[in-house]
Short mmCIF file of C-alpha atoms in Angstrom, two decimals:
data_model
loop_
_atom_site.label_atom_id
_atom_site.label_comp_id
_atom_site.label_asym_id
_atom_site.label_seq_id
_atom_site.Cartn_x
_atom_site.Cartn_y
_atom_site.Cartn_z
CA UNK X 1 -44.35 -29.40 -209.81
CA UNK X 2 -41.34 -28.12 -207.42
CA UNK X 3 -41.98 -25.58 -205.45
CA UNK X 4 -39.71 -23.44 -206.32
CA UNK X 5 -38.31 -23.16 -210.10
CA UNK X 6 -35.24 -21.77 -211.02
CA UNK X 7 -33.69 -21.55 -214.41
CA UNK X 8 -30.18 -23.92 -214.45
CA UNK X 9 -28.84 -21.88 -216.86
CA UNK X 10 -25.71 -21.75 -217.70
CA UNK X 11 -25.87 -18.15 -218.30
CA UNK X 12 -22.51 -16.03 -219.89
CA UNK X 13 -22.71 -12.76 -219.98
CA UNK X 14 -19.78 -10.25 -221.22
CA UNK X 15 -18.13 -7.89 -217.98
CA UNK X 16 -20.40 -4.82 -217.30
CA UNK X 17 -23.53 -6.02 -218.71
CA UNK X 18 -26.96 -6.11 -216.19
CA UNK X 19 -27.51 -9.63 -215.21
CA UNK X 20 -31.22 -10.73 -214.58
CA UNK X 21 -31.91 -14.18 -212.40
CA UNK X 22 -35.29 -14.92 -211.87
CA UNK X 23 -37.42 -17.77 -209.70
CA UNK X 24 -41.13 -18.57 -209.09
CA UNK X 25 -42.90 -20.49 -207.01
CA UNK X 26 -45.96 -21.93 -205.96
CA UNK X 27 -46.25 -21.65 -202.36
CA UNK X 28 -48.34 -18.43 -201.51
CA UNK X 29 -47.29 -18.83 -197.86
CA UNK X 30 -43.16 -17.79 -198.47
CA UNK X 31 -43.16 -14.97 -196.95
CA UNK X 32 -39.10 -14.94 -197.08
CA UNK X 33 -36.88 -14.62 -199.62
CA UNK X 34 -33.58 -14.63 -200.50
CA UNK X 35 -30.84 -14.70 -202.98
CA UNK X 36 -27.38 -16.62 -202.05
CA UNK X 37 -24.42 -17.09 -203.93
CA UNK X 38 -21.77 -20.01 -204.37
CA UNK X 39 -18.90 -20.48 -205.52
CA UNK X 40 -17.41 -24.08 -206.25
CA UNK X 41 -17.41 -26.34 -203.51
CA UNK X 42 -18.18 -23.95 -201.00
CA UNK X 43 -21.36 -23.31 -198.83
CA UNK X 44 -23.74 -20.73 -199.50
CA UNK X 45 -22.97 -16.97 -199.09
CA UNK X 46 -26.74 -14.51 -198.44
CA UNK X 47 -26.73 -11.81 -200.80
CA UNK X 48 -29.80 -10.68 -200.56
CA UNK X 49 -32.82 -11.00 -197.66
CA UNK X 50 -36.39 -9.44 -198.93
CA UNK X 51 -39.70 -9.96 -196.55
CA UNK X 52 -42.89 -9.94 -198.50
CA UNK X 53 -43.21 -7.90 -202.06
CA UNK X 54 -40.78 -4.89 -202.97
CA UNK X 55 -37.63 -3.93 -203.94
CA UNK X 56 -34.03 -3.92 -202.12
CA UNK X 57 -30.88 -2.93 -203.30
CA UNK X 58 -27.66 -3.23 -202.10
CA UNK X 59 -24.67 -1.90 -203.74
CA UNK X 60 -24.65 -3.39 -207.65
CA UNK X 61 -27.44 -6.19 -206.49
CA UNK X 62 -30.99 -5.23 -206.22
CA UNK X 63 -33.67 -7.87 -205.54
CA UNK X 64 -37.87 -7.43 -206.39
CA UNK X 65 -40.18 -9.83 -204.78
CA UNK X 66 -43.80 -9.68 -206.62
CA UNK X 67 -45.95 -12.09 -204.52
CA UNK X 68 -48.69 -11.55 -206.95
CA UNK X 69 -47.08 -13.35 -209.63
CA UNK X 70 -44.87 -15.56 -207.32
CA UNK X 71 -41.91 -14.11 -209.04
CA UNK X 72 -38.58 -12.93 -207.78
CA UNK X 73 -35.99 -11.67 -209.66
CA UNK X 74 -32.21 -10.63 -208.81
CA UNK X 75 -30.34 -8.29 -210.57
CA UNK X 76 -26.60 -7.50 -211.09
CA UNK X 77 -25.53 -4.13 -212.48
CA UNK X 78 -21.96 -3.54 -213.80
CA UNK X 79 -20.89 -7.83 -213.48
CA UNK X 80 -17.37 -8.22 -212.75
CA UNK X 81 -15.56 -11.93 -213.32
CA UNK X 82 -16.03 -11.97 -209.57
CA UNK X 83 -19.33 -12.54 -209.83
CA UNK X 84 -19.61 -15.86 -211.54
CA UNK X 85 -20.72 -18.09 -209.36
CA UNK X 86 -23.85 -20.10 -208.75
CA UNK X 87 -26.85 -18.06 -207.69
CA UNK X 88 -29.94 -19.90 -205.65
CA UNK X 89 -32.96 -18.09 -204.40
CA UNK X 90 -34.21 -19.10 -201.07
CA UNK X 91 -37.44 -18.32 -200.00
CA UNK X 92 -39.69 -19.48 -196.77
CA UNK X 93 -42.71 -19.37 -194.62
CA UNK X 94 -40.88 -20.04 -191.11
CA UNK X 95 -38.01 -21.85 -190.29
CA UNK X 96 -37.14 -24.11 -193.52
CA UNK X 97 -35.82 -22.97 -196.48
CA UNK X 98 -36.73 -23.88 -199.93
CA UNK X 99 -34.29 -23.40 -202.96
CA UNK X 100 -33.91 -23.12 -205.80
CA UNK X 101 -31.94 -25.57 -207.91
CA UNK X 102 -29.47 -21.98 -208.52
CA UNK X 103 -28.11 -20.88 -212.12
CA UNK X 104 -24.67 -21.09 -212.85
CA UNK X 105 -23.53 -17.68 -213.84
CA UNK X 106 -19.94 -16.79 -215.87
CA UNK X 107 -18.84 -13.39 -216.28
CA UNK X 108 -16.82 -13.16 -219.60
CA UNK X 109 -13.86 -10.48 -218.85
CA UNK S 1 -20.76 -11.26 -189.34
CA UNK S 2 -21.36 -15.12 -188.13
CA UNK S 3 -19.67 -17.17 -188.78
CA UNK S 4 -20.01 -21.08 -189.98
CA UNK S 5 -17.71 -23.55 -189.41
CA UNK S 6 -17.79 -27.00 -190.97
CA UNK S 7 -15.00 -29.31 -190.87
CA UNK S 8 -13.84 -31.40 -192.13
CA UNK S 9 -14.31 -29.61 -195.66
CA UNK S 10 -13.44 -33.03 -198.08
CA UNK S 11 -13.54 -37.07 -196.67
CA UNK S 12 -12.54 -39.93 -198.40
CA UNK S 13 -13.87 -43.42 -196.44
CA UNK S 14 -14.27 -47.29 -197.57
CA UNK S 15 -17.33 -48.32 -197.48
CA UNK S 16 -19.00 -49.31 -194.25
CA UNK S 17 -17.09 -47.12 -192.05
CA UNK S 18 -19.01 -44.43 -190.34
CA UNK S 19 -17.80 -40.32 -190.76
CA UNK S 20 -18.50 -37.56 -188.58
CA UNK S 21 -19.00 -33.82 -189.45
CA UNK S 22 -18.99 -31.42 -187.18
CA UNK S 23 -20.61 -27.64 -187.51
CA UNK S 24 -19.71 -25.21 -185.22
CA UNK S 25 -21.32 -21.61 -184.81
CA UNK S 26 -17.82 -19.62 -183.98
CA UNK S 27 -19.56 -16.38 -182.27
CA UNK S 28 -22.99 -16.74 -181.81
CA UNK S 29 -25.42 -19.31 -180.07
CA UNK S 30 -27.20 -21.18 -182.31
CA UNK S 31 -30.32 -22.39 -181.25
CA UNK S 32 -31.24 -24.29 -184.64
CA UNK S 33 -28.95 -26.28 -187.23
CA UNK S 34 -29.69 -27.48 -190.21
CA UNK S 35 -28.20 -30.39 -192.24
CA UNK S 36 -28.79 -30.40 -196.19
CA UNK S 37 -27.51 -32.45 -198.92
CA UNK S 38 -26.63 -30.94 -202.55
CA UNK S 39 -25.95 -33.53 -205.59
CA UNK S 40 -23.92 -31.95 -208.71
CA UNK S 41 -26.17 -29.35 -210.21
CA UNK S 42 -28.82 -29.63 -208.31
CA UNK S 43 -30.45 -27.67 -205.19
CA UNK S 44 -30.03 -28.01 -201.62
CA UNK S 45 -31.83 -30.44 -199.93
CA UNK S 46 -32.90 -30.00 -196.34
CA UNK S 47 -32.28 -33.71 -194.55
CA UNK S 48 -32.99 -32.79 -190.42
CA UNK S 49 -33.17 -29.45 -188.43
CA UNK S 50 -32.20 -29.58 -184.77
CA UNK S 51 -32.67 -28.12 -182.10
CA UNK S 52 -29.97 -27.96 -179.08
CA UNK S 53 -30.76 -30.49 -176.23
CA UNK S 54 -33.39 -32.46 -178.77
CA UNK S 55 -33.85 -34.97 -180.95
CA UNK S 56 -33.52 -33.62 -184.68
CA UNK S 57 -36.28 -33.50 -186.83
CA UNK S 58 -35.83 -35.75 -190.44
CA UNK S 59 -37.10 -35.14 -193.40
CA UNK S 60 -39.28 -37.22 -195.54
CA UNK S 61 -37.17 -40.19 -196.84
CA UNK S 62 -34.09 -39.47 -194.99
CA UNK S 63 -32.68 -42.22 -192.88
CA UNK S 64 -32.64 -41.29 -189.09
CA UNK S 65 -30.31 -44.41 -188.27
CA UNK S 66 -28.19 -43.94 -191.20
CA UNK S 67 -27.57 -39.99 -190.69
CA UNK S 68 -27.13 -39.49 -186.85
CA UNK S 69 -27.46 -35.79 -185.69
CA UNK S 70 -26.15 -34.86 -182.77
CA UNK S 71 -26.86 -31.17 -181.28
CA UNK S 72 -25.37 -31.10 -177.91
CA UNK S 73 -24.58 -27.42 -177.04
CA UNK S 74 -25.70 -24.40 -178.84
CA UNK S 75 -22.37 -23.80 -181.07
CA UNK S 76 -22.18 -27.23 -182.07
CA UNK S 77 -23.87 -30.17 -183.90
CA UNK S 78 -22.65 -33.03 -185.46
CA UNK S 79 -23.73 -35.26 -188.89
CA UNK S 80 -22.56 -38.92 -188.68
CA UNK S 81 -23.20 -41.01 -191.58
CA UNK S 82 -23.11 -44.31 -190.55
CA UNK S 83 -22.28 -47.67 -192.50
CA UNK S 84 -21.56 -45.12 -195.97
CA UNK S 85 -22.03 -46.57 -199.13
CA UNK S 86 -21.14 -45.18 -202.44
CA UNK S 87 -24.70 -43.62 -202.65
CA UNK S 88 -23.80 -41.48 -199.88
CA UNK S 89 -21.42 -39.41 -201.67
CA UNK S 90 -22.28 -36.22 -201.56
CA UNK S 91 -21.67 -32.27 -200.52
CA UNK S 92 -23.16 -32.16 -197.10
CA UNK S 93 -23.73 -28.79 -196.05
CA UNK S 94 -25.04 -27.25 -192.66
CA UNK S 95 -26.25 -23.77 -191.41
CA UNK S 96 -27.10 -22.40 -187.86
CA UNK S 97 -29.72 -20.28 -186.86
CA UNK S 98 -29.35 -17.42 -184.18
CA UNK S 99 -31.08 -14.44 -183.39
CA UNK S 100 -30.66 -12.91 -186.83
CA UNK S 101 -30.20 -14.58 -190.30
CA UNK S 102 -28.75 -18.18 -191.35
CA UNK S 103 -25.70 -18.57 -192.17
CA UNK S 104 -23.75 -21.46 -194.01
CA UNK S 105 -20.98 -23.89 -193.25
CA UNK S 106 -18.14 -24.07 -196.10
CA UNK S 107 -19.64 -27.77 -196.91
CA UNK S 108 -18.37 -31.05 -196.48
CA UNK S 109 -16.95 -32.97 -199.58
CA UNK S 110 -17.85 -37.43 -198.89
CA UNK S 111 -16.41 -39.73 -201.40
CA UNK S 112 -17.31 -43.04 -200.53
CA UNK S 113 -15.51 -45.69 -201.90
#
């Protein structure tokens, strides 16, 4: 079992709709944990940075951390075109990172 | 924000030659770097983290004499694979640590051929 499971997808959604991109995991000790995005051939961009269980949101992004299920979720209010791109959670105890294997998201105009 | 720079951003080399890429932190000092690998589709996969003025620290199953890491000053470390074979193509990626979050390189595009 990886530690960390994220849906590949693809996922297509039309513009404007809410976008929901989940990942769980197995290692109660992530403490960390993050959503980045990337576009094609390009490194990854943080989105989002949430320590322990709880909400954040930022703009149209709002991450939720529930460390009782080992469950994270991102989502995307209002998607614009701009927005597809591939989407990895990140999450970590210390110094490594762990990812995701990200979901490849397309925003229909 | 900090900023990541990787160069160069795509390589093409014949096999058995030897490439260097090179990760610089523009405007911070980055005390650790990290070197992953990311096939088509899949997720990032951590190979070393160093540490400026120390040996880096490998991975499980990643070749320390194939993939030298170099981390020499604290805005810059280097990934030289050595003797590349086909295999080796890949998107090599790095990120650099300061006092506040990661942040990526662009990535590094190796065709071996």
């Amino acid at each position: 079992q990886k530690e960390v499971e994220q849906d590949p997808g693809p996922l297509s959604v039309p513009e404007g709709a809410i976008v929901s991109l989940n990942c769980t995991y197995s290692n109660s000790a992530f403490q960390y944990f993050m959503w980045y995005r990337q576009y094609s051939r390009k490194g990854p961009e943080l989105l989002m940075y949430t320590y322990s269980s709880g909400n954040k949101e930022d703009g149209r992004f709002t991450a939720q951390v529930d460390k009782s299920s080992k469950y994270i979720s991102l989502f995307i209010r209002d998607s614009q075109p701009s927005d597809s791109a591939t989407y990895l959670c990140a999450m970590s105890a210390g110094e490594k990172l762990t990812f995701g294997t990200g979901t490849r998201l397309t925003i229909i105009p | 924000g900090a900023v990541v720079s990787q160069h160069p951003s795509r390589v093409i080399c014949k096999s058995g030659t030897s490439v260097k890429i090179e990760c610089r932190s523009l405007d911070f000092q980055a005390t650790t770097m990290f070197w992953y690998r990311q096939f088509p589709k899949q997720s990032l996969m951590l190979m070393a983290t160093s540490n400026e003025g120390s040996k880096a620290t490998y991975e499980q199953g990643v070749e320390k004499d194939k993939f030298l890491i170099n981390h020499a000053s604290l805005t810059l470390s280097t990934l030289t694979v050595t003797s590349a074979h086909p295999e080796d193509s890949s998107f090599y990626i790095c990120s650099a640590r300061g006092v506040g979050e990661t942040t990526f390189g662009s990535g590094t595009r190796l065709t071996v051929v």
